[in-house]
Coordinates of C-alpha atoms and ligand atoms in Angstrom, one line a residue:
X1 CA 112.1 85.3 81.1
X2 CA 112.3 82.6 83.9
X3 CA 109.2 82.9 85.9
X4 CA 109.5 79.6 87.7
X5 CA 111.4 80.6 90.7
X6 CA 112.2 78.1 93.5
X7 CA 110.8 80.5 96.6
X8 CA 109.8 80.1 99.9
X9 CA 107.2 82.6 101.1
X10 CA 108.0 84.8 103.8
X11 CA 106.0 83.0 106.5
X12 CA 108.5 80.0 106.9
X13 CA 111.5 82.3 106.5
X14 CA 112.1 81.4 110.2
X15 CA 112.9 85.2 110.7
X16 CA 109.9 85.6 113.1
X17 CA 106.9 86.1 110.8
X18 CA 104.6 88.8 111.6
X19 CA 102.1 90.8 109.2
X20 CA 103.5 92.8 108.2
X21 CA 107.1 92.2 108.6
X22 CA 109.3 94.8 110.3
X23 CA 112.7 95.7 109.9
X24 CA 113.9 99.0 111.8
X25 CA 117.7 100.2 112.6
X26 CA 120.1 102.7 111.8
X27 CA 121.3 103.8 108.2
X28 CA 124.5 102.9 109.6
X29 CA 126.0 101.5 112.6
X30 CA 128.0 104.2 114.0
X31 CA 129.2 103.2 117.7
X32 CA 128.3 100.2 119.8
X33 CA 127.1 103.1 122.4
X34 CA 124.7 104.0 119.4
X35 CA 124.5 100.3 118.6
X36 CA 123.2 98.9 121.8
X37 CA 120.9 102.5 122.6
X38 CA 119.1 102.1 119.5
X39 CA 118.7 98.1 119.7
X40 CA 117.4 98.1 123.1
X41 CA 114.8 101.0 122.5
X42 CA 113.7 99.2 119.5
X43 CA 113.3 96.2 121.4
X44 CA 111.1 98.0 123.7
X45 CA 108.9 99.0 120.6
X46 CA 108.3 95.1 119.3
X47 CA 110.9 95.4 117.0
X48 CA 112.6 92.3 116.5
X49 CA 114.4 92.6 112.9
X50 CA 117.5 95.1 112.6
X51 CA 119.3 96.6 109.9
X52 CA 122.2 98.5 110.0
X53 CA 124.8 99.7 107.6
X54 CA 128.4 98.6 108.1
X55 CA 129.7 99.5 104.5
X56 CA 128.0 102.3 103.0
X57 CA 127.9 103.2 99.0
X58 CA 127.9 106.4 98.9
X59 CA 127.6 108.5 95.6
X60 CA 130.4 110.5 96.2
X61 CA 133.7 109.9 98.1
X62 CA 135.0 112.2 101.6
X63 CA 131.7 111.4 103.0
X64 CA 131.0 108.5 105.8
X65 CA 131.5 105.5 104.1
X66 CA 130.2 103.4 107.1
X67 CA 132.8 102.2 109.7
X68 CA 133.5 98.8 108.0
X69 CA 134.2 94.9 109.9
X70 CA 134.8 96.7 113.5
X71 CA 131.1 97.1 113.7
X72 CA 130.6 93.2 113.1
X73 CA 131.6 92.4 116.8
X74 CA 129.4 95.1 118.3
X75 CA 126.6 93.6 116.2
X76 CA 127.1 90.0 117.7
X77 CA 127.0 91.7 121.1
X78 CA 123.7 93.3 120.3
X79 CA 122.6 90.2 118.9
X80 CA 123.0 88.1 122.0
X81 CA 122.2 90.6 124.5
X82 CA 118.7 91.3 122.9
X83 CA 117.3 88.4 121.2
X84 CA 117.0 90.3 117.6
X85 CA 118.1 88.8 114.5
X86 CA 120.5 91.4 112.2
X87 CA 120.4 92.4 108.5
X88 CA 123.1 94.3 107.2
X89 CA 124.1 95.4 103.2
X90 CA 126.9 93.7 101.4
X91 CA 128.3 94.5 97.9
X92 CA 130.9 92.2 97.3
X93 CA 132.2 88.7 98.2
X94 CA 134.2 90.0 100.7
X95 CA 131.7 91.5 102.6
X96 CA 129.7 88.3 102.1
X97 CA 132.4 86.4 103.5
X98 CA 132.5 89.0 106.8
X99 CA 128.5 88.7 107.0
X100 CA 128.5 85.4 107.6
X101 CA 131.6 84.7 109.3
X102 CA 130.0 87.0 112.5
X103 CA 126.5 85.4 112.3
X104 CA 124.0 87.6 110.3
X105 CA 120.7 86.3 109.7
X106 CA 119.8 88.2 106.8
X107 CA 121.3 90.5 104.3
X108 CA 120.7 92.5 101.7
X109 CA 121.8 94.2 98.1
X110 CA 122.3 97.8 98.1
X111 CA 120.2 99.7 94.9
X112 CA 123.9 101.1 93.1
X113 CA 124.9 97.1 93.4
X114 CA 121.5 96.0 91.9
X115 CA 121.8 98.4 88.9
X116 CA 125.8 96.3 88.1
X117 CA 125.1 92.8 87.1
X118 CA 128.3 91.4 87.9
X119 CA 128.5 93.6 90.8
X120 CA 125.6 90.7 91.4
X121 CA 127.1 87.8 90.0
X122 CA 130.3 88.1 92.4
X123 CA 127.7 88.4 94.9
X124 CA 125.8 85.4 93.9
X125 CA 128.8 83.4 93.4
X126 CA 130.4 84.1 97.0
X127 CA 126.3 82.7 98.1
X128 CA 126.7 79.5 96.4
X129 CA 125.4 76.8 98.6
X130 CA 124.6 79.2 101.5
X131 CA 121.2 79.3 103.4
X132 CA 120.5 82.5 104.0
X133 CA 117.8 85.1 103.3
X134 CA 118.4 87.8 100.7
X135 CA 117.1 91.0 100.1
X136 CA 117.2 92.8 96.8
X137 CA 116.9 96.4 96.7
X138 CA 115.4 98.0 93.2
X139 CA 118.4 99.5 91.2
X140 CA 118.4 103.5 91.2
X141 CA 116.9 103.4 88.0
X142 CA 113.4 102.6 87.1
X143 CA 114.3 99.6 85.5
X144 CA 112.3 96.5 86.4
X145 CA 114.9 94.0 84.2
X146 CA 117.2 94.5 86.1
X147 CA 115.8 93.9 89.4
X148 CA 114.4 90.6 88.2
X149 CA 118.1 89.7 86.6
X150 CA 118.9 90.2 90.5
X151 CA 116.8 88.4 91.9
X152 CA 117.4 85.3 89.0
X153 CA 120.8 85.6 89.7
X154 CA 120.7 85.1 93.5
X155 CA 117.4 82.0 92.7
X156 CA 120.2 80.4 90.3
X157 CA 122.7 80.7 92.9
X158 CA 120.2 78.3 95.4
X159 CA 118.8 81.0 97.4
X160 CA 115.3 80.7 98.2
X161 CA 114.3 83.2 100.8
X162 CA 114.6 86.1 98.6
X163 CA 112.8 89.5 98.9
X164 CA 112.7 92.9 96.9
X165 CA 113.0 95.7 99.2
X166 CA 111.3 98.6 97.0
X167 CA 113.3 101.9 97.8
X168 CA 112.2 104.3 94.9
X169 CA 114.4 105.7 92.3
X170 CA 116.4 108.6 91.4
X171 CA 114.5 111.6 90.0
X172 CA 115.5 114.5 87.8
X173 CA 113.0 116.7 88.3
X174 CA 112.2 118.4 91.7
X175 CA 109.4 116.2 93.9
X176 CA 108.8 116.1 97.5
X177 CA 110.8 112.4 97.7
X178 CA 113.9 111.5 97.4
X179 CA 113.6 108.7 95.6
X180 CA 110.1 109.0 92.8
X181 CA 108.1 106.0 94.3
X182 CA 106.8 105.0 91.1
X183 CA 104.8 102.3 92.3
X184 CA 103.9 100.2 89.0
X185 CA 107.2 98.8 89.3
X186 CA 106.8 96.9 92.2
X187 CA 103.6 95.7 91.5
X188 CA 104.8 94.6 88.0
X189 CA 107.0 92.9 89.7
X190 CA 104.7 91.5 92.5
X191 CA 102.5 90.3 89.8
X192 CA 105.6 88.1 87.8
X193 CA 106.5 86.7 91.1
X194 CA 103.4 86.2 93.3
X195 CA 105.7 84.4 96.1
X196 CA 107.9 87.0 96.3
X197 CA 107.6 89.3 99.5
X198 CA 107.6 92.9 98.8
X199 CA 109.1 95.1 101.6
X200 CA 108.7 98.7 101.0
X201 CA 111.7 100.9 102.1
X202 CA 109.6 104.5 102.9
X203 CA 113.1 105.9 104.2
X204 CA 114.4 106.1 101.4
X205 CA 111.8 106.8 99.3
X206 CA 110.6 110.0 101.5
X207 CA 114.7 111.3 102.5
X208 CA 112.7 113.3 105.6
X209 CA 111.2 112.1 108.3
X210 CA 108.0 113.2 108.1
X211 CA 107.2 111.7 105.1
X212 CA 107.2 108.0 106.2
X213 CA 103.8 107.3 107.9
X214 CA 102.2 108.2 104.3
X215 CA 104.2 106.3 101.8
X216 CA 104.5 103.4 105.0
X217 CA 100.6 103.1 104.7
X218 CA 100.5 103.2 101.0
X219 CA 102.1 100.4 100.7
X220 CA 100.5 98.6 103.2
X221 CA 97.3 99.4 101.1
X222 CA 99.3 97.7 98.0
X223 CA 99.1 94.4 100.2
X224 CA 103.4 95.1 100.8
X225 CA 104.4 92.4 102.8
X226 CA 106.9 94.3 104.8
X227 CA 108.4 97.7 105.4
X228 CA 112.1 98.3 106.2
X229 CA 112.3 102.0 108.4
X230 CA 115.7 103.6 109.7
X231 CA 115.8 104.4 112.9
X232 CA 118.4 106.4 115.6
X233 CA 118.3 107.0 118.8
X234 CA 119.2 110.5 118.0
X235 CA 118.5 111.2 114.6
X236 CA 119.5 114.5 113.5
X237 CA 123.2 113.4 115.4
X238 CA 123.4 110.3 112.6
X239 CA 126.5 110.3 110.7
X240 CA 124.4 109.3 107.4
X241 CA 120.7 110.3 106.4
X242 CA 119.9 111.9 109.1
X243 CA 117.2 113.9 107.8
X244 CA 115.1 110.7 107.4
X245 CA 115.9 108.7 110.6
X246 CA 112.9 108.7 113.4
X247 CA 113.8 107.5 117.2
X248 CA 112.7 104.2 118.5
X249 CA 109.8 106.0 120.0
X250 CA 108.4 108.0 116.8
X251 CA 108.8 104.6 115.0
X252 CA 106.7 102.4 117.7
X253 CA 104.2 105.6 117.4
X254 CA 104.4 105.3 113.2
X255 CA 103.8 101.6 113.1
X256 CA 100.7 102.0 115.8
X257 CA 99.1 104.2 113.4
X258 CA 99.5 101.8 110.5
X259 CA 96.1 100.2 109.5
X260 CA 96.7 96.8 108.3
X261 CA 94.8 95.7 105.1
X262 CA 94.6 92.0 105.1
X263 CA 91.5 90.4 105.8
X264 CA 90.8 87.1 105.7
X265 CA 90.0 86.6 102.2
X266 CA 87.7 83.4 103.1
X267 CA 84.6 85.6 104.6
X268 CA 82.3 84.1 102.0
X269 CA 79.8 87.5 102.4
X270 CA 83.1 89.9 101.3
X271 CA 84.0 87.4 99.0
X272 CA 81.1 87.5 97.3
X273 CA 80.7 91.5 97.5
X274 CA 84.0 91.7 96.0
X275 CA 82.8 89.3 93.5
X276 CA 80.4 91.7 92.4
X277 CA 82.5 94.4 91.7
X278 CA 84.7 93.2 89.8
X279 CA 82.2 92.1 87.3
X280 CA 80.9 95.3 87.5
X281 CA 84.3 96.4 86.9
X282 CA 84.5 93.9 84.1
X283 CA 81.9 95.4 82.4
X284 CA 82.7 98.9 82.5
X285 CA 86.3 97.9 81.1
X286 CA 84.3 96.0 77.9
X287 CA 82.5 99.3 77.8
X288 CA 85.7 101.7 77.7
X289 CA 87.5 99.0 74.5
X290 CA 84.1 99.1 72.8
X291 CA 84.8 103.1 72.8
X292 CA 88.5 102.9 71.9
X293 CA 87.2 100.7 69.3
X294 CA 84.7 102.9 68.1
X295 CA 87.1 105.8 68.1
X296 CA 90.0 104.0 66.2
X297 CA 87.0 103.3 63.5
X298 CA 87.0 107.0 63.1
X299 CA 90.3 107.8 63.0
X300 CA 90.7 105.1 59.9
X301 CA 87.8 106.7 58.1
X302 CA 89.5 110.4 58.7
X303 CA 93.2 109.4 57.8
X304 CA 91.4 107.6 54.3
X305 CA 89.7 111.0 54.1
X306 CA 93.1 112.8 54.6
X307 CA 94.9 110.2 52.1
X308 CA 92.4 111.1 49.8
X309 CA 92.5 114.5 49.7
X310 CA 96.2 114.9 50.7
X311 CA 96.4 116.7 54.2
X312 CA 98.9 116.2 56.3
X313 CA 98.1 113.7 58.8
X314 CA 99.0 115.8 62.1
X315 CA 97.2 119.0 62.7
X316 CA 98.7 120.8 65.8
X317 CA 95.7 123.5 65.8
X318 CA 93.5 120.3 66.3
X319 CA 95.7 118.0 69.1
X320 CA 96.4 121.8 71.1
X321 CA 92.3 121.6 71.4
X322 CA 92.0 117.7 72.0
X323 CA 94.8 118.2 74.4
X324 CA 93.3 121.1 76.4
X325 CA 89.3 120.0 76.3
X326 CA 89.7 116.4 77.5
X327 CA 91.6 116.8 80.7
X328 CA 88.5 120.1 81.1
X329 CA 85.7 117.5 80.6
X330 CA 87.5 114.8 82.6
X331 CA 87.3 117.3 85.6
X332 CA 83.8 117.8 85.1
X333 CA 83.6 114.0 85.4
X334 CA 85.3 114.2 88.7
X335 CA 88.4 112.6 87.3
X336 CA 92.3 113.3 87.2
X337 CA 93.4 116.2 84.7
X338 CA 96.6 114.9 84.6
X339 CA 95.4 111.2 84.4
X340 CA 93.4 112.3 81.0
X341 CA 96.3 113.9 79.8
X342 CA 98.5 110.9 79.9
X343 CA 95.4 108.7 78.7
X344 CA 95.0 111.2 75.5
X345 CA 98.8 110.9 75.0
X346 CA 98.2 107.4 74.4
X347 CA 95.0 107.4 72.3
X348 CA 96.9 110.2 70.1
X349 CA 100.2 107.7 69.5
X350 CA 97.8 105.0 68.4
X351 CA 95.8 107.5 66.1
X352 CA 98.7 108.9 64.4
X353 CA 99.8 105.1 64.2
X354 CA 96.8 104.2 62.1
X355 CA 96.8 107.3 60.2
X356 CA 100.4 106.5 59.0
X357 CA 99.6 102.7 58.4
X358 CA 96.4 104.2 56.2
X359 CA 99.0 106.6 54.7
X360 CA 101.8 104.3 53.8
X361 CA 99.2 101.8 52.0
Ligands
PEP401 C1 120.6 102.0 103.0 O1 119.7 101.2 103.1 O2 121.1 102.5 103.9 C2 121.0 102.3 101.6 C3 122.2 102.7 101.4 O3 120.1 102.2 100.8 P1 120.0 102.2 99.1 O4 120.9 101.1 98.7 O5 118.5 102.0 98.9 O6 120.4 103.6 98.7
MN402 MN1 120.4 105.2 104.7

């Protein structure tokens, strides 16, 4: 996998860097009444970024599909009257072609594009020598290859501003979000790519409004770099995801609350505290391996002892008690049931692994 990407970090983007960077706007850009109202209350909330939807994907046809190139000319308008600088999705060279014909200054790639690989090639293609800012939604499904193949497509194409908007993905089972956050993808991916700006999408995730401020903070406390938030000026009139939308005025109210988690990092006292911790931490994780270690000793000696005196190497009776008395005792230890669940899961695989292995010899 090519890790050496060509990137320019966020703060010479010459979008207007702030921490942390704010995009806010409509899902989609309905009317240049709604158009200019929402711009110019946004602008009164310090909101100098704007998305809007021109083209929508939508999963399923006879619904809005967004209101197409008409909207391009009430974007320039908006555009000049206020100052802001525009972000809008695009999913094929065509729209590409209409982006930059009418002046954007940013765009982006839509999660059901990021999941089809030449979907993102034609994109890439249609970018070829262009200087402009791209943002890469996750694909709908949890899969982090394919976000990077994004991302590598557009670097290969000469992009160099080049974001990942993280906008959760699609769930089977019933949660509170409409989109599962499951937030080790984006760190896995933050961690490949340390340049890369991370711009969390909490609309999305959430599908209701009231649901943002939490998974907004979160990911500032996962040292996000950005958030991206729709916004109407009347929401629950919006021709698409209205549930989620918040007015101007709720989002200038969201963002106040926000805590920002970025300290300077050179305060040698907190450096040094930190410092401290970690080893601590260090140790404690030496600790935990010397106990695995221990316990895969003992699983060897029982699956010899099993080999020996042939029984089977998986006794249901036994895992149903592992199973239920760990995630008991890990309460008592103040920890997550379900976290020692998953945990013994693991430790089990690995047992019955090296049980097999002792088997088969
Ligand atoms: C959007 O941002 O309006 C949108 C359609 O998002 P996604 O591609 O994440 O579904
Ligand atoms: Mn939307």
């Amino acid at each position: 996998m090519n890790k050496e990407l060509d990137l320019i970090k966020i703060e010479n983007w010459k979008l207007g860097f702030q921490y942390p960077l704010l995009i806010a706007g409509p899902c989609s850009v309905e009317t240049p009444e709604q158009l200019d109202l929402t711009v110019g209350e946004l602008v009164k909330q310090g909101i100098t970024i704007i998305r809007g939807g021109v083209w929508k994907p939508r999963t399923r046809p006879n619904s809005f599909e967004g209101v197409g190139s008409i909207a391009l000319p009430w974007i320039r308008e908006v555009k000049e009257k206020y100052g802001v600088k525009f972000i809008i999705e695009v999913a094929s060279p065509y729209h590409v072609e209409e982006a930059l014909a009418s002046g954007m200054d940013c765009i982006w790639i839509g999660a059901r594009s990021t999941a089809n690989p030449f979907t993102v090639q034609d994109i890439a293609d249609s970018l070829k020598g262009i200087d402009i800012p791209v943002l890469i939604k996750n694909p709908i499904n949890p899969d982090l290859a394919l976000w990077i193949g994004a991302i590598e497509r557009m670097a290969k194409a000469g992009i160099t501003r080049i974001g990942a908007i993280h906008r959760g993905f699609s769930n089977f089972n019933d949660t509170k979000y409409r989109n599962t956050p499951t937030w080790q993808i984006p760190i896995e991916l933050k961690s490949l790519f340390p340049d890369l700006p991370l711009i969390c999408d909490p609309s999305h995730i959430c599908g209701n409004r009231h649901l943002i401020q939490h998974i907004a903070q979160k990911a500032l406390d996962l040292n996000f770099d950005g958030l991206i938030v729709e916004s109407h000026i009347h929401p629950d009139k919006a021709w698409s995801d209205a549930a989620q939308q918040l007015t101007p005025e709720d989002l200038g109210k969201l963002y106040k609350k926000l805590k920002t988690r970025k300290v300077a990092l050179e305060d040698p006292q907190l450096l040094s505290q930190l410092e401290e911790i970690r080893e601590q931490i260090d140790e404690a994780d030496r600790e935990i391996l010397e106990m695995l270690s221990r316990r895969m000793s003992l699983v060897e000696k029982i699956g010899e002892y099993k080999k020996l005196n042939n029984v089977a190497i998986l006794q249901m009776e036994r895992w149903n008690t592992v199973f239920k008395t760990r995630p008991e005792w890990a309460k008592a230890l103040n920890l997550n049931e379900g976290f020692a669940k998953e945990l013994f899961k693991l430790i089990h695989n690995e047992s019955l692994k090296k049980q097999t292995d002792i088997m088969e010899s």
